[in-house]
PDB file of C-alpha atoms and ligand atoms in Angstrom:
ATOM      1  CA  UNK I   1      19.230 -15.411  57.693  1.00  0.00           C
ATOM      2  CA  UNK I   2      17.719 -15.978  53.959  1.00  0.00           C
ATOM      3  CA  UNK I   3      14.908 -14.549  54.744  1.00  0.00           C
ATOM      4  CA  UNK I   4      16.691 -11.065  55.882  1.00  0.00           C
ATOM      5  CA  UNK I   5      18.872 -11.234  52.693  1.00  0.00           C
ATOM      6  CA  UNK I   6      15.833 -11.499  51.056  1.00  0.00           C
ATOM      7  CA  UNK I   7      14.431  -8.726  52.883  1.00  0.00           C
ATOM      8  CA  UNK I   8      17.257  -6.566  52.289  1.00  0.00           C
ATOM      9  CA  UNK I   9      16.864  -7.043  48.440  1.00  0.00           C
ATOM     10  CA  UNK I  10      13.427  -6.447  47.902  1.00  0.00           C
ATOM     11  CA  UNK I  11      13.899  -3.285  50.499  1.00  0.00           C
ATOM     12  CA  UNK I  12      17.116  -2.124  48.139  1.00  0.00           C
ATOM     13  CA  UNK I  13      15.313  -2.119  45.179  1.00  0.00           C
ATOM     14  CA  UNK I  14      12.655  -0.450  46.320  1.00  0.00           C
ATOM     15  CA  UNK I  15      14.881   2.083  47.370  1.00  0.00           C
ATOM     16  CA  UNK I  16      16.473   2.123  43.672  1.00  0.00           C
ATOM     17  CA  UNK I  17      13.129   1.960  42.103  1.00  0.00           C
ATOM     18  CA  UNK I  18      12.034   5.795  43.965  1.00  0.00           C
ATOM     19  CA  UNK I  19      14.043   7.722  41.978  1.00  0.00           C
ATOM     20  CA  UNK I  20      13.435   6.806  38.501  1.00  0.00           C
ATOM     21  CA  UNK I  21       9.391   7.168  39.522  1.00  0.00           C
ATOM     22  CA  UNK I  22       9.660  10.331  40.904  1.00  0.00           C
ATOM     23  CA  UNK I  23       9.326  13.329  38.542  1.00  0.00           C
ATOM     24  CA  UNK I  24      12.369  14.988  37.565  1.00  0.00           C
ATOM     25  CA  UNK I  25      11.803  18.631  39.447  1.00  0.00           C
ATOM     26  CA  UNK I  26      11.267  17.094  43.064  1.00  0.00           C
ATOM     27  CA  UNK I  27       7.960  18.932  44.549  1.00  0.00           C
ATOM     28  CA  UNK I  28       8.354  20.667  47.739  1.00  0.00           C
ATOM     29  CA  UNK I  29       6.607  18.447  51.132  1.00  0.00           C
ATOM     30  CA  UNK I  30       4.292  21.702  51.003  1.00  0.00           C
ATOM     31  CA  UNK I  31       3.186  20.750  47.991  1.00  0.00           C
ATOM     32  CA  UNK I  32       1.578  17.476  49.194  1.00  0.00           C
ATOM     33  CA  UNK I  33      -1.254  19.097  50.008  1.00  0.00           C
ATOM     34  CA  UNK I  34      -2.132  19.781  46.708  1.00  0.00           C
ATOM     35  CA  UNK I  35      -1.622  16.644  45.011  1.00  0.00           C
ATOM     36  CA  UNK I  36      -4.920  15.178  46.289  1.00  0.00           C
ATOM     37  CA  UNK I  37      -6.658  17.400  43.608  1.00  0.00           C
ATOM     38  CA  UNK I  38      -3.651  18.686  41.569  1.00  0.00           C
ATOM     39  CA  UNK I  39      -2.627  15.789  39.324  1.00  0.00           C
ATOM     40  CA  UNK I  40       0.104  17.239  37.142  1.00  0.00           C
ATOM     41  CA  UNK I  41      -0.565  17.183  33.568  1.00  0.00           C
ATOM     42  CA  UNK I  42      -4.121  17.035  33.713  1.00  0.00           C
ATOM     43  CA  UNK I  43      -7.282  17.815  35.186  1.00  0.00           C
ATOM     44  CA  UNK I  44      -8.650  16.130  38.529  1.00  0.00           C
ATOM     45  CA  UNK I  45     -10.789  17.759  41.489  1.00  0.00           C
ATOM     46  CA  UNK I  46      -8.658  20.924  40.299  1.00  0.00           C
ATOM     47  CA  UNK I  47      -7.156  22.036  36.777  1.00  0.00           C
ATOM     48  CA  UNK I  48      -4.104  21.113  35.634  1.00  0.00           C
ATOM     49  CA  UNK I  49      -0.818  23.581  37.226  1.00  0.00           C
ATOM     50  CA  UNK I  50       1.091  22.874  34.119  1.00  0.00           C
ATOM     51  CA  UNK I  51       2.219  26.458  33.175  1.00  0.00           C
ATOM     52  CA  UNK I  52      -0.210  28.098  35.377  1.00  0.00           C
ATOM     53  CA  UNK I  53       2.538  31.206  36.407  1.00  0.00           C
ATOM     54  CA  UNK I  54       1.934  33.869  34.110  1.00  0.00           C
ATOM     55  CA  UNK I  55      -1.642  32.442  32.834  1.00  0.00           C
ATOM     56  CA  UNK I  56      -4.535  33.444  33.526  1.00  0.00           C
ATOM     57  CA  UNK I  57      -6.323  32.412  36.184  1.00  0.00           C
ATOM     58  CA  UNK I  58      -9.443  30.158  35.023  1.00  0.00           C
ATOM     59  CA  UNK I  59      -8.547  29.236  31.511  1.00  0.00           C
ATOM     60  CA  UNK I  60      -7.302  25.537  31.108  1.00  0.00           C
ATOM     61  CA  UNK I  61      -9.427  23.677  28.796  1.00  0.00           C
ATOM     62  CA  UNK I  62     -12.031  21.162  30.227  1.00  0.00           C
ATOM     63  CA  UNK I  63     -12.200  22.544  33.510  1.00  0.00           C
ATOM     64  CA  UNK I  64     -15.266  23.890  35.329  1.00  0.00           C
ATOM     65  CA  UNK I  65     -14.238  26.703  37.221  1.00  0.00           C
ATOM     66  CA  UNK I  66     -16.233  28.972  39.600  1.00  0.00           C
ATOM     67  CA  UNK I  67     -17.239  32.010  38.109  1.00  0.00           C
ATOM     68  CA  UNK I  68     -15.353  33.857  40.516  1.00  0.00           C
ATOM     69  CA  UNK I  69     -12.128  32.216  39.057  1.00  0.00           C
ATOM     70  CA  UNK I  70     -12.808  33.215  35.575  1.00  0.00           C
ATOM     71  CA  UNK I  71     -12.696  36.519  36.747  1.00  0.00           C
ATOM     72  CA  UNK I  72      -9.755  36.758  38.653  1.00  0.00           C
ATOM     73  CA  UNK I  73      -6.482  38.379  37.265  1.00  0.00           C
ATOM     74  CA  UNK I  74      -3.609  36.390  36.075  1.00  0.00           C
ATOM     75  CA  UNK I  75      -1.123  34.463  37.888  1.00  0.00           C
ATOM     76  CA  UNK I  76       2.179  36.607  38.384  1.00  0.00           C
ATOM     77  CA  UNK I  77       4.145  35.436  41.677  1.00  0.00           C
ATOM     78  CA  UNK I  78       2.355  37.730  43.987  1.00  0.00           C
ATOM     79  CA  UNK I  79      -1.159  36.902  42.804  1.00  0.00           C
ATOM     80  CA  UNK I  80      -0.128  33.599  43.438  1.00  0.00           C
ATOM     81  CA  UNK I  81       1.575  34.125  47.094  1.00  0.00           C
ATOM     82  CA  UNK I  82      -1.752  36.220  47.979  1.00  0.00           C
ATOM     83  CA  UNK I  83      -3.960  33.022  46.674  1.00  0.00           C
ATOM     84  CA  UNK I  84      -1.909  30.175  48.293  1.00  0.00           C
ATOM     85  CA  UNK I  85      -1.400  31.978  51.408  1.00  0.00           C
ATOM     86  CA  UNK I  86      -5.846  32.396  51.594  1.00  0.00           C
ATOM     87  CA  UNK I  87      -7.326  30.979  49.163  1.00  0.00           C
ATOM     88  CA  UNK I  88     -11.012  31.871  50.422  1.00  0.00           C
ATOM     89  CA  UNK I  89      -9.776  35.722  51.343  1.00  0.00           C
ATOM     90  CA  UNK I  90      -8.119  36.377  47.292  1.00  0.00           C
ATOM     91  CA  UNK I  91     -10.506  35.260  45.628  1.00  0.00           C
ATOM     92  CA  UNK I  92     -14.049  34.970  47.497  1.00  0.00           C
ATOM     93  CA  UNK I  93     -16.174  32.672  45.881  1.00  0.00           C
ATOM     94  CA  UNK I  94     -13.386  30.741  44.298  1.00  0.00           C
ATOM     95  CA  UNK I  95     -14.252  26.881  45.049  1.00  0.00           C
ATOM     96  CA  UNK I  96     -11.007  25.388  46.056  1.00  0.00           C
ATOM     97  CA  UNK I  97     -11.159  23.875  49.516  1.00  0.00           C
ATOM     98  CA  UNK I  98      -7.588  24.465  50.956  1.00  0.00           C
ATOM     99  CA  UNK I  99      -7.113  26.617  54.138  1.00  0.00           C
ATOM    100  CA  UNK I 100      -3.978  28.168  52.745  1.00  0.00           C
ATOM    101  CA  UNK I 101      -0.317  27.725  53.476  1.00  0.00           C
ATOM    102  CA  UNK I 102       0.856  29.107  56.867  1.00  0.00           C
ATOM    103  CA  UNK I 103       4.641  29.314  55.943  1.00  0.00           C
ATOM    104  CA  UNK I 104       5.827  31.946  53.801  1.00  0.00           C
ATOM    105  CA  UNK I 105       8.787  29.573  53.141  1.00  0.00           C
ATOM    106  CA  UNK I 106       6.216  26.824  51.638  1.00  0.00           C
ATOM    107  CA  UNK I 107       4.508  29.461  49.779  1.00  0.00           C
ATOM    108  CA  UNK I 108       7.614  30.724  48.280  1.00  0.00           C
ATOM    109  CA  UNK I 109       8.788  26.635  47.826  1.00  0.00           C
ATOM    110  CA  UNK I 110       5.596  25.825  46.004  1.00  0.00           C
ATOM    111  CA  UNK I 111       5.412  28.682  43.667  1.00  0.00           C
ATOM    112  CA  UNK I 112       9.502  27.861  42.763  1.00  0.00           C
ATOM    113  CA  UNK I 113       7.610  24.457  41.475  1.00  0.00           C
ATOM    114  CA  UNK I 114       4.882  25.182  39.592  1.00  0.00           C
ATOM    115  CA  UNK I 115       7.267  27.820  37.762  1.00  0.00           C
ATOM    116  CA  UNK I 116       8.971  24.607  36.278  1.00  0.00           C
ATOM    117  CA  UNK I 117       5.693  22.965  35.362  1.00  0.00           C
ATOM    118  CA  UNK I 118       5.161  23.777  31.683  1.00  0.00           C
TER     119      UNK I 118
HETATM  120  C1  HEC U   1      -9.451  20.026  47.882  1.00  0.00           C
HETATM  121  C2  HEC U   1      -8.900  20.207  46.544  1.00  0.00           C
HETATM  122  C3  HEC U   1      -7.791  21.191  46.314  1.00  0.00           C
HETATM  123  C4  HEC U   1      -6.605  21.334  47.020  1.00  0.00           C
HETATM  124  C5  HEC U   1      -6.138  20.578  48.253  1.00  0.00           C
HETATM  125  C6  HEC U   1      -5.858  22.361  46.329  1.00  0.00           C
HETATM  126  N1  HEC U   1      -6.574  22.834  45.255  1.00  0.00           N
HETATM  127 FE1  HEC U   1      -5.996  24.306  43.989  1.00  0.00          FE
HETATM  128  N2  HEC U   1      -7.830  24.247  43.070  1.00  0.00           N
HETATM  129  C7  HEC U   1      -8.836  23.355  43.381  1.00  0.00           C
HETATM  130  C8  HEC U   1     -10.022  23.694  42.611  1.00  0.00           C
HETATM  131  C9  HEC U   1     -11.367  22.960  42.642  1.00  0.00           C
HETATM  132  C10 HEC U   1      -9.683  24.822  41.840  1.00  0.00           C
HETATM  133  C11 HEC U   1     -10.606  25.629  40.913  1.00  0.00           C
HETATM  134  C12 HEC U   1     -11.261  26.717  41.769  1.00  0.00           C
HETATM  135  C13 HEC U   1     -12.388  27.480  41.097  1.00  0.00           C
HETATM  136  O1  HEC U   1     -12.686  27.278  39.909  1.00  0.00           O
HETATM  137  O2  HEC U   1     -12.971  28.322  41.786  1.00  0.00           O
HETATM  138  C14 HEC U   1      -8.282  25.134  42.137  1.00  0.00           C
HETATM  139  C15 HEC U   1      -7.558  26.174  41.554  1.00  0.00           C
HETATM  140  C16 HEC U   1      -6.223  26.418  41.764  1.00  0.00           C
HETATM  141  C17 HEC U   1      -5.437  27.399  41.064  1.00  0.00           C
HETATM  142  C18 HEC U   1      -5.926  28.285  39.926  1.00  0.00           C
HETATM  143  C19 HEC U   1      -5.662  27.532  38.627  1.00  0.00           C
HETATM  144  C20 HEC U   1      -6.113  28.213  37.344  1.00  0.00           C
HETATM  145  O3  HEC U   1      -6.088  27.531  36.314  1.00  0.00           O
HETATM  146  O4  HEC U   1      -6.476  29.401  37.351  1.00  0.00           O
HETATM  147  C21 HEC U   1      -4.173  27.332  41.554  1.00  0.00           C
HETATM  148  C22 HEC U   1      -2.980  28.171  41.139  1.00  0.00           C
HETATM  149  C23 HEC U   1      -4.168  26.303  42.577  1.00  0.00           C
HETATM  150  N3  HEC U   1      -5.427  25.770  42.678  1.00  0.00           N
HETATM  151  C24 HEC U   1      -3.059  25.922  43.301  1.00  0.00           C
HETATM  152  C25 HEC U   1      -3.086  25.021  44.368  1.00  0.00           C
HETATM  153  C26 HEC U   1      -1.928  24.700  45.176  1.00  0.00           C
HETATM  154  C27 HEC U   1      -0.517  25.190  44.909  1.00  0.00           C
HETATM  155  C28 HEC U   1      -2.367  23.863  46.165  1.00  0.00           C
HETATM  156  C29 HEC U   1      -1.572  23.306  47.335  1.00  0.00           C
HETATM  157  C30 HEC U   1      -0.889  24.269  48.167  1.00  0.00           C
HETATM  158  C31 HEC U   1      -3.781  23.624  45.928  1.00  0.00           C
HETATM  159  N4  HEC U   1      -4.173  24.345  44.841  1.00  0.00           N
HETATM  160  C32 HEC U   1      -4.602  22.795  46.709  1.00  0.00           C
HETATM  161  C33 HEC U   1      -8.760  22.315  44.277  1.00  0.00           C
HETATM  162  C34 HEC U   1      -7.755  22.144  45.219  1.00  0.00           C
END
């Protein structure tokens, strides 16, 4: 019996704890599959997505990118929809290793986030 009260506690304030962690634009699910290289707010395996609509594509400080990303256009909303929905087929050359995202839905979901990244 104490031990499920004290179950229940430590399981509440977990559940109390989530919220105040989490960052205060929730990301889409689809965007899980970016977060393995996509820290945001700085550079990991790929460059930071802080303010990336509207930039050009290749230019945050400190990263290496392929040269094929330096030369690709900047990121409006369709470049972006093209590049998340085939990575490999946008920009050939480009050396992100992501299949793409099948949905349109999580395309559209993921570019409504990184809109509020700045
Ligand atoms: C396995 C690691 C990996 C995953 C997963 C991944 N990326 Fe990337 N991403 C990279 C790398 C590496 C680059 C740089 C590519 C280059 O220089 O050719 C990049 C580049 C980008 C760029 C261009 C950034 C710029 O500054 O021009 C965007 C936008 C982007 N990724 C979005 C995403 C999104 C959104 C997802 C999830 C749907 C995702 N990536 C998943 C590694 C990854």
């Amino acid at each position: 019996m104490l031990n499920t009260l004290k179950l229940g506690l430590v399981l509440g304030a977990a559940l109390i704890a989530v919220p105040f962690t989490a960052s205060a634009q929730q990301a889409p699910a689809a965007y899980n599959q970016c977060k393995a290289c996509h820290v945001v707010g700085k550079n990991g395996v790929g460059p930071n997505l802080a303010g990336v609509v509207g930039r050009k594509a290749g230019t945050v400080e400190g990263f290496k990118y392929s040269d094929a990303m330096k030369a690709a256009p900047a990121w409006d909303e369709a470049q972006l929809a093209k590049y998340l929905a085939d990575p490999k087929g946008t920009i050939p050359g480009n050396k992100m290793v992501f299949a793409g995202l099948k949905k349109p839905d999580d395309v559209a979901a993921v570019i409504a986030y990184l809109k509020t990244l700045k």
